[in-house]
PDB file of C-alpha atoms and ligand atoms in Angstrom:
ATOM      1  CA  MET A   1     115.122  54.763 101.419  1.00  0.00           C
ATOM      2  CA  PRO A   2     113.974  57.053  98.622  1.00  0.00           C
ATOM      3  CA  THR A   3     110.464  58.504  99.018  1.00  0.00           C
ATOM      4  CA  PRO A   4     107.902  59.025  96.220  1.00  0.00           C
ATOM      5  CA  HIS A   5     109.268  62.540  95.677  1.00  0.00           C
ATOM      6  CA  ILE A   6     112.904  62.463  96.844  1.00  0.00           C
ATOM      7  CA  GLU A   7     115.373  59.937  95.438  1.00  0.00           C
ATOM      8  CA  ALA A   8     118.121  60.545  98.035  1.00  0.00           C
ATOM      9  CA  GLN A   9     119.406  57.711 100.178  1.00  0.00           C
ATOM     10  CA  LYS A  10     119.353  58.168 103.953  1.00  0.00           C
ATOM     11  CA  GLY A  11     122.317  60.272 105.040  1.00  0.00           C
ATOM     12  CA  GLU A  12     122.570  62.191 101.769  1.00  0.00           C
ATOM     13  CA  ILE A  13     120.580  65.143 103.139  1.00  0.00           C
ATOM     14  CA  ALA A  14     122.005  67.348 105.921  1.00  0.00           C
ATOM     15  CA  ASP A  15     119.940  68.017 109.046  1.00  0.00           C
ATOM     16  CA  LYS A  16     119.826  71.734 108.079  1.00  0.00           C
ATOM     17  CA  ILE A  17     118.174  72.812 104.843  1.00  0.00           C
ATOM     18  CA  LEU A  18     117.434  75.989 102.905  1.00  0.00           C
ATOM     19  CA  LEU A  19     114.186  75.782 100.931  1.00  0.00           C
ATOM     20  CA  PRO A  20     113.644  78.144  97.985  1.00  0.00           C
ATOM     21  CA  GLY A  21     110.429  77.664  96.026  1.00  0.00           C
ATOM     22  CA  ASP A  22     112.238  77.553  92.690  1.00  0.00           C
ATOM     23  CA  PRO A  23     114.454  74.477  92.148  1.00  0.00           C
ATOM     24  CA  LEU A  24     116.749  76.505  89.869  1.00  0.00           C
ATOM     25  CA  ARG A  25     117.369  78.834  92.774  1.00  0.00           C
ATOM     26  CA  ALA A  26     118.404  75.775  94.804  1.00  0.00           C
ATOM     27  CA  LYS A  27     120.940  75.066  92.047  1.00  0.00           C
ATOM     28  CA  PHE A  28     122.105  78.708  92.159  1.00  0.00           C
ATOM     29  CA  ILE A  29     122.647  78.510  95.937  1.00  0.00           C
ATOM     30  CA  ALA A  30     124.538  75.212  95.606  1.00  0.00           C
ATOM     31  CA  GLU A  31     126.757  76.616  92.832  1.00  0.00           C
ATOM     32  CA  HIS A  32     127.475  79.974  94.478  1.00  0.00           C
ATOM     33  CA  PHE A  33     127.563  79.217  98.205  1.00  0.00           C
ATOM     34  CA  LEU A  34     128.233  75.529  98.848  1.00  0.00           C
ATOM     35  CA  GLU A  35     131.539  73.699  98.581  1.00  0.00           C
ATOM     36  CA  ASP A  36     131.609  70.151  97.201  1.00  0.00           C
ATOM     37  CA  ALA A  37     127.868  70.278  96.429  1.00  0.00           C
ATOM     38  CA  VAL A  38     126.365  66.951  95.349  1.00  0.00           C
ATOM     39  CA  GLN A  39     122.908  66.725  93.781  1.00  0.00           C
ATOM     40  CA  PHE A  40     120.598  64.374  95.712  1.00  0.00           C
ATOM     41  CA  ASN A  41     117.310  64.908  93.914  1.00  0.00           C
ATOM     42  CA  ASN A  42     115.890  65.486  90.465  1.00  0.00           C
ATOM     43  CA  VAL A  43     112.479  63.792  90.825  1.00  0.00           C
ATOM     44  CA  ARG A  44     110.005  66.138  89.062  1.00  0.00           C
ATOM     45  CA  GLY A  45     112.959  68.462  88.481  1.00  0.00           C
ATOM     46  CA  MET A  46     112.832  69.428  92.176  1.00  0.00           C
ATOM     47  CA  LEU A  47     116.581  69.833  92.482  1.00  0.00           C
ATOM     48  CA  GLY A  48     118.254  69.233  95.842  1.00  0.00           C
ATOM     49  CA  PHE A  49     121.940  69.477  96.812  1.00  0.00           C
ATOM     50  CA  THR A  50     124.107  68.836  99.848  1.00  0.00           C
ATOM     51  CA  GLY A  51     127.445  70.571 100.385  1.00  0.00           C
ATOM     52  CA  ARG A  52     129.373  72.606 102.909  1.00  0.00           C
ATOM     53  CA  TYR A  53     128.915  76.229 103.939  1.00  0.00           C
ATOM     54  CA  LYS A  54     131.807  77.572 106.032  1.00  0.00           C
ATOM     55  CA  GLY A  55     132.668  73.969 106.810  1.00  0.00           C
ATOM     56  CA  GLU A  56     129.173  72.945 107.961  1.00  0.00           C
ATOM     57  CA  ARG A  57     127.068  70.387 106.114  1.00  0.00           C
ATOM     58  CA  ILE A  58     124.025  72.094 104.589  1.00  0.00           C
ATOM     59  CA  SER A  59     121.381  71.047 102.072  1.00  0.00           C
ATOM     60  CA  VAL A  60     119.265  73.146  99.751  1.00  0.00           C
ATOM     61  CA  MET A  61     116.199  72.017  97.814  1.00  0.00           C
ATOM     62  CA  GLY A  62     113.277  73.529  95.891  1.00  0.00           C
ATOM     63  CA  THR A  63     109.767  73.150  97.293  1.00  0.00           C
ATOM     64  CA  GLY A  64     107.557  74.265  94.425  1.00  0.00           C
ATOM     65  CA  MET A  65     104.796  76.790  95.007  1.00  0.00           C
ATOM     66  CA  GLY A  66     101.999  76.624  97.555  1.00  0.00           C
ATOM     67  CA  ILE A  67     101.119  74.777 100.715  1.00  0.00           C
ATOM     68  CA  PRO A  68     100.441  71.328  99.183  1.00  0.00           C
ATOM     69  CA  SER A  69     103.807  71.280  97.404  1.00  0.00           C
ATOM     70  CA  ILE A  70     105.975  72.486 100.308  1.00  0.00           C
ATOM     71  CA  SER A  71     104.058  70.180 102.688  1.00  0.00           C
ATOM     72  CA  ILE A  72     104.975  67.086 100.663  1.00  0.00           C
ATOM     73  CA  TYR A  73     108.687  67.928 100.595  1.00  0.00           C
ATOM     74  CA  ALA A  74     108.934  69.210 104.177  1.00  0.00           C
ATOM     75  CA  ASN A  75     107.078  66.153 105.507  1.00  0.00           C
ATOM     76  CA  GLU A  76     109.431  63.756 103.752  1.00  0.00           C
ATOM     77  CA  LEU A  77     112.550  65.752 104.673  1.00  0.00           C
ATOM     78  CA  ILE A  78     111.550  65.727 108.352  1.00  0.00           C
ATOM     79  CA  THR A  79     110.081  62.242 108.764  1.00  0.00           C
ATOM     80  CA  GLU A  80     112.224  60.236 106.304  1.00  0.00           C
ATOM     81  CA  TYR A  81     115.528  62.114 106.280  1.00  0.00           C
ATOM     82  CA  GLY A  82     115.657  63.514 109.830  1.00  0.00           C
ATOM     83  CA  VAL A  83     115.971  67.203 108.883  1.00  0.00           C
ATOM     84  CA  LYS A  84     115.830  69.387 112.019  1.00  0.00           C
ATOM     85  CA  LYS A  85     116.207  72.984 110.780  1.00  0.00           C
ATOM     86  CA  LEU A  86     114.264  74.161 107.727  1.00  0.00           C
ATOM     87  CA  ILE A  87     114.353  77.716 106.401  1.00  0.00           C
ATOM     88  CA  ARG A  88     112.215  78.845 103.496  1.00  0.00           C
ATOM     89  CA  VAL A  89     113.727  81.610 101.351  1.00  0.00           C
ATOM     90  CA  GLY A  90     111.356  83.187  98.862  1.00  0.00           C
ATOM     91  CA  THR A  91     109.383  86.194  97.761  1.00  0.00           C
ATOM     92  CA  ALA A  92     106.262  87.905  99.033  1.00  0.00           C
ATOM     93  CA  GLY A  93     103.954  90.740  98.013  1.00  0.00           C
ATOM     94  CA  SER A  94     103.702  93.620 100.515  1.00  0.00           C
ATOM     95  CA  ILE A  95     100.271  94.638 101.805  1.00  0.00           C
ATOM     96  CA  ASN A  96     101.668  97.221 104.206  1.00  0.00           C
ATOM     97  CA  PRO A  97     102.618 100.851 103.467  1.00  0.00           C
ATOM     98  CA  ASP A  98     105.686 100.520 105.711  1.00  0.00           C
ATOM     99  CA  ILE A  99     107.072  97.411 103.971  1.00  0.00           C
ATOM    100  CA  HIS A 100     108.761  98.253 100.682  1.00  0.00           C
ATOM    101  CA  VAL A 101     109.971  96.304  97.664  1.00  0.00           C
ATOM    102  CA  ARG A 102     113.437  94.767  98.256  1.00  0.00           C
ATOM    103  CA  ASP A 103     112.866  94.799 102.071  1.00  0.00           C
ATOM    104  CA  LEU A 104     113.386  91.573 103.967  1.00  0.00           C
ATOM    105  CA  VAL A 105     110.434  90.078 105.825  1.00  0.00           C
ATOM    106  CA  ILE A 106     111.221  87.504 108.506  1.00  0.00           C
ATOM    107  CA  ALA A 107     107.990  85.739 109.402  1.00  0.00           C
ATOM    108  CA  GLN A 108     107.328  85.477 113.116  1.00  0.00           C
ATOM    109  CA  ALA A 109     103.965  83.894 112.345  1.00  0.00           C
ATOM    110  CA  ALA A 110     101.706  83.148 109.395  1.00  0.00           C
ATOM    111  CA  ALA A 111      97.958  83.483 109.004  1.00  0.00           C
ATOM    112  CA  THR A 112      96.568  81.234 106.286  1.00  0.00           C
ATOM    113  CA  THR A 113      93.557  80.578 104.088  1.00  0.00           C
ATOM    114  CA  SER A 114      94.508  76.889 104.127  1.00  0.00           C
ATOM    115  CA  ALA A 115      92.724  74.211 106.189  1.00  0.00           C
ATOM    116  CA  ILE A 116      96.002  72.464 107.114  1.00  0.00           C
ATOM    117  CA  VAL A 117      95.523  73.015 110.846  1.00  0.00           C
ATOM    118  CA  ARG A 118      91.731  72.811 110.867  1.00  0.00           C
ATOM    119  CA  ASN A 119      91.946  69.403 109.196  1.00  0.00           C
ATOM    120  CA  ASP A 120      93.843  68.099 112.229  1.00  0.00           C
ATOM    121  CA  PHE A 121      92.363  70.245 115.041  1.00  0.00           C
ATOM    122  CA  PRO A 122      88.888  71.474 114.039  1.00  0.00           C
ATOM    123  CA  ALA A 123      88.198  73.034 117.466  1.00  0.00           C
ATOM    124  CA  PHE A 124      91.226  75.363 117.535  1.00  0.00           C
ATOM    125  CA  ASP A 125      92.694  78.315 115.701  1.00  0.00           C
ATOM    126  CA  PHE A 126      96.274  77.199 116.170  1.00  0.00           C
ATOM    127  CA  PRO A 127      98.830  80.002 115.660  1.00  0.00           C
ATOM    128  CA  GLN A 128     101.462  78.991 113.129  1.00  0.00           C
ATOM    129  CA  ILE A 129     104.692  80.477 114.459  1.00  0.00           C
ATOM    130  CA  SER A 130     108.331  80.223 113.457  1.00  0.00           C
ATOM    131  CA  ASP A 131     111.089  78.988 115.738  1.00  0.00           C
ATOM    132  CA  PHE A 132     112.256  81.793 118.029  1.00  0.00           C
ATOM    133  CA  GLU A 133     115.929  80.798 118.038  1.00  0.00           C
ATOM    134  CA  LEU A 134     116.102  80.850 114.220  1.00  0.00           C
ATOM    135  CA  LEU A 135     114.053  84.062 114.107  1.00  0.00           C
ATOM    136  CA  ASP A 136     116.338  85.791 116.598  1.00  0.00           C
ATOM    137  CA  HIS A 137     119.497  84.761 114.726  1.00  0.00           C
ATOM    138  CA  ALA A 138     118.070  85.732 111.317  1.00  0.00           C
ATOM    139  CA  TYR A 139     116.978  89.163 112.493  1.00  0.00           C
ATOM    140  CA  HIS A 140     120.349  90.042 114.012  1.00  0.00           C
ATOM    141  CA  ILE A 141     122.296  88.629 111.058  1.00  0.00           C
ATOM    142  CA  ALA A 142     120.165  90.666 108.618  1.00  0.00           C
ATOM    143  CA  LYS A 143     120.568  93.840 110.689  1.00  0.00           C
ATOM    144  CA  GLU A 144     124.336  93.334 110.897  1.00  0.00           C
ATOM    145  CA  MET A 145     124.362  93.041 107.105  1.00  0.00           C
ATOM    146  CA  GLY A 146     122.610  96.416 106.974  1.00  0.00           C
ATOM    147  CA  MET A 147     119.427  95.044 105.485  1.00  0.00           C
ATOM    148  CA  ALA A 148     115.964  96.583 105.929  1.00  0.00           C
ATOM    149  CA  ALA A 149     114.536  93.637 107.854  1.00  0.00           C
ATOM    150  CA  HIS A 150     111.056  93.445 109.364  1.00  0.00           C
ATOM    151  CA  VAL A 151     109.727  90.798 111.761  1.00  0.00           C
ATOM    152  CA  GLY A 152     106.015  90.041 112.040  1.00  0.00           C
ATOM    153  CA  ASN A 153     103.032  88.296 110.566  1.00  0.00           C
ATOM    154  CA  VAL A 154     102.568  87.194 106.950  1.00  0.00           C
ATOM    155  CA  LEU A 155      99.619  85.630 105.168  1.00  0.00           C
ATOM    156  CA  SER A 156     100.157  82.257 103.490  1.00  0.00           C
ATOM    157  CA  SER A 157      97.467  82.247 100.836  1.00  0.00           C
ATOM    158  CA  ASP A 158      96.293  79.254  98.815  1.00  0.00           C
ATOM    159  CA  LEU A 159      95.619  81.502  95.841  1.00  0.00           C
ATOM    160  CA  PHE A 160      97.952  83.766  93.895  1.00  0.00           C
ATOM    161  CA  TYR A 161      95.038  84.991  91.773  1.00  0.00           C
ATOM    162  CA  GLY A 162      91.771  85.885  93.516  1.00  0.00           C
ATOM    163  CA  GLY A 163      90.597  84.396  96.803  1.00  0.00           C
ATOM    164  CA  PRO A 164      89.747  86.141 100.100  1.00  0.00           C
ATOM    165  CA  ASP A 165      90.898  89.745 100.403  1.00  0.00           C
ATOM    166  CA  GLY A 166      94.330  89.284 101.932  1.00  0.00           C
ATOM    167  CA  VAL A 167      94.963  93.009 101.694  1.00  0.00           C
ATOM    168  CA  ALA A 168      92.388  93.490 104.486  1.00  0.00           C
ATOM    169  CA  LEU A 169      94.813  91.767 106.880  1.00  0.00           C
ATOM    170  CA  GLY A 170      97.272  94.618 106.307  1.00  0.00           C
ATOM    171  CA  LYS A 171      95.011  96.563 108.697  1.00  0.00           C
ATOM    172  CA  LEU A 172      96.023  94.067 111.402  1.00  0.00           C
ATOM    173  CA  GLY A 173      99.686  94.686 110.709  1.00  0.00           C
ATOM    174  CA  VAL A 174     100.193  91.654 108.471  1.00  0.00           C
ATOM    175  CA  MET A 175     103.226  92.539 106.361  1.00  0.00           C
ATOM    176  CA  ALA A 176     102.986  90.526 103.170  1.00  0.00           C
ATOM    177  CA  ILE A 177     101.342  87.683 101.257  1.00  0.00           C
ATOM    178  CA  GLU A 178     103.177  84.542 100.216  1.00  0.00           C
ATOM    179  CA  MET A 179     102.105  80.925  99.823  1.00  0.00           C
ATOM    180  CA  GLU A 180     104.116  78.483 101.967  1.00  0.00           C
ATOM    181  CA  ALA A 181     105.230  79.703 105.427  1.00  0.00           C
ATOM    182  CA  ALA A 182     102.181  78.585 107.449  1.00  0.00           C
ATOM    183  CA  ALA A 183     102.570  74.981 106.294  1.00  0.00           C
ATOM    184  CA  LEU A 184     106.244  74.901 107.182  1.00  0.00           C
ATOM    185  CA  PHE A 185     105.548  76.360 110.650  1.00  0.00           C
ATOM    186  CA  TYR A 186     102.696  73.917 111.275  1.00  0.00           C
ATOM    187  CA  LEU A 187     104.859  70.955 110.273  1.00  0.00           C
ATOM    188  CA  GLY A 188     107.581  72.305 112.579  1.00  0.00           C
ATOM    189  CA  ALA A 189     105.107  72.230 115.478  1.00  0.00           C
ATOM    190  CA  LYS A 190     103.729  68.827 114.508  1.00  0.00           C
ATOM    191  CA  HIS A 191     107.149  67.173 114.282  1.00  0.00           C
ATOM    192  CA  ARG A 192     108.942  69.372 116.849  1.00  0.00           C
ATOM    193  CA  VAL A 193     111.621  70.688 114.505  1.00  0.00           C
ATOM    194  CA  GLN A 194     112.799  74.260 113.888  1.00  0.00           C
ATOM    195  CA  THR A 195     111.341  76.237 110.979  1.00  0.00           C
ATOM    196  CA  LEU A 196     111.592  79.794 109.669  1.00  0.00           C
ATOM    197  CA  ALA A 197     110.584  81.694 106.529  1.00  0.00           C
ATOM    198  CA  ILE A 198     112.483  84.675 105.130  1.00  0.00           C
ATOM    199  CA  MET A 199     111.103  86.561 102.154  1.00  0.00           C
ATOM    200  CA  THR A 200     112.162  89.516 100.066  1.00  0.00           C
ATOM    201  CA  ILE A 201     109.380  91.785  98.868  1.00  0.00           C
ATOM    202  CA  SER A 202     109.185  91.300  95.095  1.00  0.00           C
ATOM    203  CA  ASP A 203     106.062  93.388  94.529  1.00  0.00           C
ATOM    204  CA  HIS A 204     103.881  95.864  96.396  1.00  0.00           C
ATOM    205  CA  ILE A 205     100.234  94.913  96.217  1.00  0.00           C
ATOM    206  CA  LEU A 206      99.049  98.352  97.427  1.00  0.00           C
ATOM    207  CA  THR A 207     101.230 100.543  95.196  1.00  0.00           C
ATOM    208  CA  GLY A 208     101.840  98.213  92.236  1.00  0.00           C
ATOM    209  CA  GLU A 209     105.601  98.715  92.562  1.00  0.00           C
ATOM    210  CA  VAL A 210     107.658  95.759  91.310  1.00  0.00           C
ATOM    211  CA  THR A 211     111.353  94.829  91.396  1.00  0.00           C
ATOM    212  CA  THR A 212     113.502  94.370  88.313  1.00  0.00           C
ATOM    213  CA  ALA A 213     115.134  91.011  87.620  1.00  0.00           C
ATOM    214  CA  GLU A 214     118.521  92.474  88.600  1.00  0.00           C
ATOM    215  CA  GLU A 215     117.208  93.909  91.886  1.00  0.00           C
ATOM    216  CA  ARG A 216     115.621  90.564  92.671  1.00  0.00           C
ATOM    217  CA  GLN A 217     118.942  88.808  92.102  1.00  0.00           C
ATOM    218  CA  VAL A 218     120.813  91.124  94.492  1.00  0.00           C
ATOM    219  CA  THR A 219     118.208  90.996  97.255  1.00  0.00           C
ATOM    220  CA  PHE A 220     117.827  87.220  96.842  1.00  0.00           C
ATOM    221  CA  THR A 221     121.574  86.781  97.188  1.00  0.00           C
ATOM    222  CA  ASP A 222     121.576  88.787 100.441  1.00  0.00           C
ATOM    223  CA  MET A 223     118.592  86.777 101.695  1.00  0.00           C
ATOM    224  CA  MET A 224     120.341  83.477 100.909  1.00  0.00           C
ATOM    225  CA  LYS A 225     123.311  84.648 103.001  1.00  0.00           C
ATOM    226  CA  VAL A 226     120.962  85.430 105.902  1.00  0.00           C
ATOM    227  CA  GLY A 227     119.414  81.967 105.558  1.00  0.00           C
ATOM    228  CA  LEU A 228     122.751  80.154 105.391  1.00  0.00           C
ATOM    229  CA  GLU A 229     124.267  82.112 108.290  1.00  0.00           C
ATOM    230  CA  THR A 230     121.140  81.440 110.365  1.00  0.00           C
ATOM    231  CA  LEU A 231     121.375  77.700 109.694  1.00  0.00           C
ATOM    232  CA  ILE A 232     124.937  77.542 111.020  1.00  0.00           C
ATOM    233  CA  ALA A 233     124.451  80.006 113.938  1.00  0.00           C
ATOM    234  CA  ASP A 234     124.339  78.597 117.446  1.00  0.00           C
TER     235      ASP A 234
HETATM  236  N1  HPA B 301     100.826  86.743  96.461  1.00  0.00           N
HETATM  237  C1  HPA B 301     101.258  85.547  96.841  1.00  0.00           C
HETATM  238  N2  HPA B 301     102.524  85.177  96.794  1.00  0.00           N
HETATM  239  C2  HPA B 301     103.422  86.067  96.358  1.00  0.00           C
HETATM  240  C3  HPA B 301     103.050  87.335  95.947  1.00  0.00           C
HETATM  241  C4  HPA B 301     101.681  87.685  96.015  1.00  0.00           C
HETATM  242  O1  HPA B 301     101.281  88.796  95.667  1.00  0.00           O
HETATM  243  N3  HPA B 301     104.175  87.994  95.546  1.00  0.00           N
HETATM  244  C5  HPA B 301     105.199  87.135  95.721  1.00  0.00           C
HETATM  245  N4  HPA B 301     104.743  85.973  96.213  1.00  0.00           N
END
């Protein structure tokens, strides 16, 4: 049955999905990497497609920006459509001198300013971690592709502008700031499914360095390949 935010019928979404924030990037992935891609969603313009990658059934769908938006889509994908492997592909801002623009950051865990976990378990600081099997595959696939890939902690912030000083977490080795990973990891734990987040560094918060649109396209394309290969690895 369609949900309030996804108009797909049951069975139209694969059990493995790549989740870019931008729905137009979902369309790009479907057009460039998937065979026989069929669009399953356009509610709120949040495009979703199912097709085949190297013969395996894969879906790709936008999530929008931030923890509330990705939580709505991930919840429905997991609980209504039976999705078992979810990989976010997106961008992040580096807060670490050793993590440079265009590098790949594979999130092992995510700190957050959000109350998503505290709402459910007020007595605990639950660590939001990615799935080790997906993490392990993604890291080795990225290294084999010759990419500068780093594994570690990120900060999933509720605010792009302002908010608590995320840069301070760089002192604890946190690599970068983005806005969705912690929610995906928490939902993975809650529903016992596999989740991972892979980000390219689009900007450096410490140095002010930014990527050009062309550089972003190239690094995004490499990242999408890492995500797709990880989804079909076993
Ligand atoms: N903050 C949060 N999310 C981001 C950033 C940032 O600086 N850069 C890319 N995604």
